[in-house]
Each structure stands twice: as C-alpha cells, then as structure tokens.
mmCIF file of C-alpha atoms in Angstrom:
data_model
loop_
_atom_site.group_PDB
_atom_site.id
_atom_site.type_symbol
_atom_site.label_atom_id
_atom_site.label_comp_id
_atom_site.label_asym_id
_atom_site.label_seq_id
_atom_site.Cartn_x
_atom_site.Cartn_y
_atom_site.Cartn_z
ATOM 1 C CA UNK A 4 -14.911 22.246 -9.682
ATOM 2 C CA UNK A 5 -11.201 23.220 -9.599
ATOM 3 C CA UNK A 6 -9.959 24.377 -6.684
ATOM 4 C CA UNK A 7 -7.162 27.201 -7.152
ATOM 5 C CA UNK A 8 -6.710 27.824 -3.116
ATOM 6 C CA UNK A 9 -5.589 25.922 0.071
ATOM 7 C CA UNK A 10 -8.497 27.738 1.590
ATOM 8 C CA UNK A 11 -11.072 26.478 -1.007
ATOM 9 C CA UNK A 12 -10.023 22.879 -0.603
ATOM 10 C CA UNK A 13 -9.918 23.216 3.331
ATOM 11 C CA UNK A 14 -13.474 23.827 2.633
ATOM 12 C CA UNK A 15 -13.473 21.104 0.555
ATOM 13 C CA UNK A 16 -12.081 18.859 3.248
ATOM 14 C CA UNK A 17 -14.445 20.060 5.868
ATOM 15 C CA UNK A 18 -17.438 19.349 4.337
ATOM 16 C CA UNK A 19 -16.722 15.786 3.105
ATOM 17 C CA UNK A 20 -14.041 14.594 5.994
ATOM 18 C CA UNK A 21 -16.582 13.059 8.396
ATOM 19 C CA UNK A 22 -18.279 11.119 5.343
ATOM 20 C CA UNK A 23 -15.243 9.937 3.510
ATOM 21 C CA UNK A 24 -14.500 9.056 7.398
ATOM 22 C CA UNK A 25 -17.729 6.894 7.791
ATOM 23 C CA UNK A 26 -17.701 4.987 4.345
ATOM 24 C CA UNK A 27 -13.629 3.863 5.159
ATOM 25 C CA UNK A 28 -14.357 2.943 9.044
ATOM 26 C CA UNK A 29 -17.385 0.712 7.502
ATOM 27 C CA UNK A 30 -14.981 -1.168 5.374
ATOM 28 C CA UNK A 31 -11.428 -1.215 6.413
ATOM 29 C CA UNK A 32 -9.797 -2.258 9.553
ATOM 30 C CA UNK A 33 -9.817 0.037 12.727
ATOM 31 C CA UNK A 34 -5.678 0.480 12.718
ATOM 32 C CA UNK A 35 -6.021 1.479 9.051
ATOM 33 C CA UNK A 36 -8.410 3.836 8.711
ATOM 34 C CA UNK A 37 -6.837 7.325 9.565
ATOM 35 C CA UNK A 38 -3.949 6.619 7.462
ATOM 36 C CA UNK A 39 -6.748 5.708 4.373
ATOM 37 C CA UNK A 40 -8.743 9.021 4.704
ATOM 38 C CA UNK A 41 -5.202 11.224 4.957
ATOM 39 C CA UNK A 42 -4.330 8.918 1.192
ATOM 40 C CA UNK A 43 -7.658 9.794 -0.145
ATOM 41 C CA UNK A 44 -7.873 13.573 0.841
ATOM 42 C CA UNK A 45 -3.773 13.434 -0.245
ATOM 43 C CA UNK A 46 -4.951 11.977 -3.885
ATOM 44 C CA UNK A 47 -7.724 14.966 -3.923
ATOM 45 C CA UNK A 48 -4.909 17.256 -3.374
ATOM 46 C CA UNK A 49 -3.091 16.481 -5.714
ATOM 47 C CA UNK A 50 -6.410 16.250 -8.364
ATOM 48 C CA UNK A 51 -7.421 19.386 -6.770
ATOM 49 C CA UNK A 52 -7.885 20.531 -10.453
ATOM 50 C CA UNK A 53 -10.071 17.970 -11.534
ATOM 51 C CA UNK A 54 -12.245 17.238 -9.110
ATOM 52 C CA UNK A 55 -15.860 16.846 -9.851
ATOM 53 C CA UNK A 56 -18.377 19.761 -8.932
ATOM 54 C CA UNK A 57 -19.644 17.359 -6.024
ATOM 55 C CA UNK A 58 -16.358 15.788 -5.079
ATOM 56 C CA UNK A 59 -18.145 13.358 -2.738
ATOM 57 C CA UNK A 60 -18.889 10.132 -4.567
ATOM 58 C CA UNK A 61 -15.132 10.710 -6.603
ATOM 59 C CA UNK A 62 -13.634 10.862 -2.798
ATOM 60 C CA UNK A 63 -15.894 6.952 -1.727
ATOM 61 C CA UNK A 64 -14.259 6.550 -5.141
ATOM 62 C CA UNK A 65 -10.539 7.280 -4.392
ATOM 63 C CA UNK A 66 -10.961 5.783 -0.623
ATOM 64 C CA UNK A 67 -12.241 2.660 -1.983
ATOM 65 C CA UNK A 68 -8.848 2.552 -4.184
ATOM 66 C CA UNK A 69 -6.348 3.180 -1.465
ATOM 67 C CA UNK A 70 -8.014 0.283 0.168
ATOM 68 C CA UNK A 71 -7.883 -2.245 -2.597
ATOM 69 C CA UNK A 72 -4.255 -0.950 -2.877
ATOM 70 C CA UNK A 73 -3.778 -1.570 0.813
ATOM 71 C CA UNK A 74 -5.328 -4.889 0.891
ATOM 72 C CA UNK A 75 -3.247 -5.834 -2.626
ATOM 73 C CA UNK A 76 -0.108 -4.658 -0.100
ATOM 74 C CA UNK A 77 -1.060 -7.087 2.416
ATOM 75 C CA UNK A 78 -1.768 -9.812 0.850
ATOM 76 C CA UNK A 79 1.666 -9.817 -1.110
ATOM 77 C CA UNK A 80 3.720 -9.022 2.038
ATOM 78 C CA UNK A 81 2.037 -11.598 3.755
ATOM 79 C CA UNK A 82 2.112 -14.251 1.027
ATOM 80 C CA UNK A 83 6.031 -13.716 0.699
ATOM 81 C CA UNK A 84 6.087 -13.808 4.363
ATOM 82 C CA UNK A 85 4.400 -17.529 4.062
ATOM 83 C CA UNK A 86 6.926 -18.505 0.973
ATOM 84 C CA UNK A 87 10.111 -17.472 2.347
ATOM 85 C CA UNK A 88 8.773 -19.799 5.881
ATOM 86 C CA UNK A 89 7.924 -22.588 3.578
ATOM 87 C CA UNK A 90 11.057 -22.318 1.563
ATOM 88 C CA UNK A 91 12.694 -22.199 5.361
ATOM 89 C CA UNK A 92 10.997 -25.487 6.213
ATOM 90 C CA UNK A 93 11.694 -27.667 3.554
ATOM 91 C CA UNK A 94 14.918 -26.627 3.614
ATOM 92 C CA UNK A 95 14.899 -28.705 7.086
ATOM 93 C CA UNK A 96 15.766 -32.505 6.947
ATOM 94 C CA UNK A 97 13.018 -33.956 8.439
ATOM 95 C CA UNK A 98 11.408 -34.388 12.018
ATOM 96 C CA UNK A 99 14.912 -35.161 13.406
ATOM 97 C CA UNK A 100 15.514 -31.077 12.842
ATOM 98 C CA UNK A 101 15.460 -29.235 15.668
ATOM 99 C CA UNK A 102 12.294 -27.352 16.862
ATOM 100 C CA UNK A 103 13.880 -23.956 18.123
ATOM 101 C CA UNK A 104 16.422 -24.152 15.229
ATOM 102 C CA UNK A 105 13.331 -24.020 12.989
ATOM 103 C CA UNK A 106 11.902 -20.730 14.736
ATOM 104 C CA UNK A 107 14.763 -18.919 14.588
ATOM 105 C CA UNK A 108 15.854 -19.707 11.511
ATOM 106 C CA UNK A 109 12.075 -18.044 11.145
ATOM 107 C CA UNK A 110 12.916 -15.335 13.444
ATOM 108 C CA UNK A 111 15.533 -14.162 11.124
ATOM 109 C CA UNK A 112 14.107 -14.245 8.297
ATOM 110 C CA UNK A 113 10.823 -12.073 9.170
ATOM 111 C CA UNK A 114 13.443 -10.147 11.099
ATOM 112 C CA UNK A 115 15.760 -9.377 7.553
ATOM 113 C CA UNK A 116 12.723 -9.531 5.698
ATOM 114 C CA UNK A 117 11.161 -6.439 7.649
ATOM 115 C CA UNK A 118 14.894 -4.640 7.488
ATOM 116 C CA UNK A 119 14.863 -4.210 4.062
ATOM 117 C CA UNK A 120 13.393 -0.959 2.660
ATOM 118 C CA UNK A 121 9.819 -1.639 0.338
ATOM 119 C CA UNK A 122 11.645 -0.965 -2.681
ATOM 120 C CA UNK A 123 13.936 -3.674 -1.727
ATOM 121 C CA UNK A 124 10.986 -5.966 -0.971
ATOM 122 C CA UNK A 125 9.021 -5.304 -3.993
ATOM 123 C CA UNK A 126 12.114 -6.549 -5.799
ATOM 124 C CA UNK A 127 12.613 -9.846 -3.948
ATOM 125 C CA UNK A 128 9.307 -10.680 -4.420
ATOM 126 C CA UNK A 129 9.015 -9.685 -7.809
ATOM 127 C CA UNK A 130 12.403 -12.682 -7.916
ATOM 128 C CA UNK A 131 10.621 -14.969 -5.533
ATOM 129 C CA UNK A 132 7.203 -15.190 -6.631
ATOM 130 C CA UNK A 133 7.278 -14.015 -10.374
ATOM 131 C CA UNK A 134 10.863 -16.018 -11.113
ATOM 132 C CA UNK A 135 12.139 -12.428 -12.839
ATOM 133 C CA UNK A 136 15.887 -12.122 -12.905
ATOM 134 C CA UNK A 137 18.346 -9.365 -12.536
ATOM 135 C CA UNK A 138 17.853 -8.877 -16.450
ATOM 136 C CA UNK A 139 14.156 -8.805 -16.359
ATOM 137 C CA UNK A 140 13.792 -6.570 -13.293
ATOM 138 C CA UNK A 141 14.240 -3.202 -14.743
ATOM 139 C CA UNK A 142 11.899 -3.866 -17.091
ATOM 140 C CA UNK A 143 9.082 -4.792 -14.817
ATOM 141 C CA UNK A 144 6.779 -1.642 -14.375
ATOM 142 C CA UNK A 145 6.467 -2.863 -10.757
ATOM 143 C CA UNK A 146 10.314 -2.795 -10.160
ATOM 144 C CA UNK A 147 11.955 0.154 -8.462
ATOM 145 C CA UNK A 148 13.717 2.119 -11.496
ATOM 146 C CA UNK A 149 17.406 1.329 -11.183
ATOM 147 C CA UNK A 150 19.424 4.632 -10.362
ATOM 148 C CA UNK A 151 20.912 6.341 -13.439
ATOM 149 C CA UNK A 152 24.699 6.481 -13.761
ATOM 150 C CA UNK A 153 26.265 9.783 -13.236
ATOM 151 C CA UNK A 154 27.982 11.178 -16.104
#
C-alpha cells in the first residue's frame, strides 16, 4: 500500500495510532512511550512507500524495534556509567580514602560523562568497553564517521 500523500498517511496514522499506542504502553516504560510511538510512526514515514496493505502488524513490528533499540541504549549507557564508577573506585587507595572525595570524584564523572554529545559517548565506549583505538575507530560501523577534510 504506498502512500503518495501526507493526507493518505494522516489516515494512515489515525486509524492505527491508538493501537500502536496500546501494544508500546503494554511493554515499555510509562516516560518512554510517547517518544516510541512518534519513532515508529517517524520509521513509517519514511517507509511510507513500502508499507504493507495492512500496515498494522509491520507498525507492532517497527515499535517493537525502537524498543529493543531503546533498551540496547540503556543498557550500554548505563553499563559505561557502572565502568567508568568502578574504574573511579579502584583507582582509590583503600578504606583510608575519603568518603565525599569518592562521590565527587563520581559526581564529575556522570556530570562530564552526560556533557558530552552521543556521538562522543558512543566513541568512548566503543574505547572503554571494546578496547578499540584511535586507529580502529573509524572503522567500526558503530563509530561516528570522522569529518572529511576540506579540499
């Protein structure tokens, strides 16, 4: 069923928002679930052309894959959150280290961590966790592409 017109897939949108709605508030977290349906009905969008002729199960389809992508999101951020505190700790001498030194050595680094852009993230812990180096980075699909020189 390819839809040609904005008017065609607001029709589209109408008749399969409040189910697409349902199946993500049954399986993803409250806080998450707008910004879920606007990805999935943003993915039909842009597949406008290829949707099926009953785009409903490919939509349970496509919200079910910008959750696992959320989720894989998550649990990466929150993983390198956990490192980078661990790394923090042993990096402490002991029990004679000071308590409050300890937390904010762990304020600052959530606080830098959550400065830096997800690009910039994704390539830290692409370092951190998979041991890549500057050399190796570019060539990592999951790497930000390096700008291209200017001529």
């Amino acid at each position: 069923m390819p839809i040609d017109t904005k008017a065609q897939f607001t029709d589209v949108y109408r008749a399969h928002y409040e189910d697409v709605l349902r199946f993500v508030r049954r399986r993803a977290h409250p806080m998450n679930v707008d910004d879920i349906v606007g990805e999935t009905f943003l993915a039909a969008w842009r597949r406008r052309r290829e949707l099926p002729q009953n785009p409903r199960p490919w939509l349970f389809g496509a919200a079910r894959n910008v959750m696992l992508n959320a989720d894989r999101g998550m649990r990466r951020q929150s993983a390198l959150v956990v490192h980078i505190q661990q790394a923090a700790s042993a990096g402490c001498h002991g029990p004679a280290a000071d308590a409050t030194a300890q937390v904010d050595s762990r304020i600052d680094l959530v606080a830098a961590w959550q400065s830096l852009i997800p690009a910039d993230q994704e390539v830290l812990a692409l370092h951190v966790w998979e041991g890549l180096d500057a050399r190796d980075l570019p060539r990592s699909s999951a790497a930000p592409a390096p700008p291209t020189p200017c001529a």
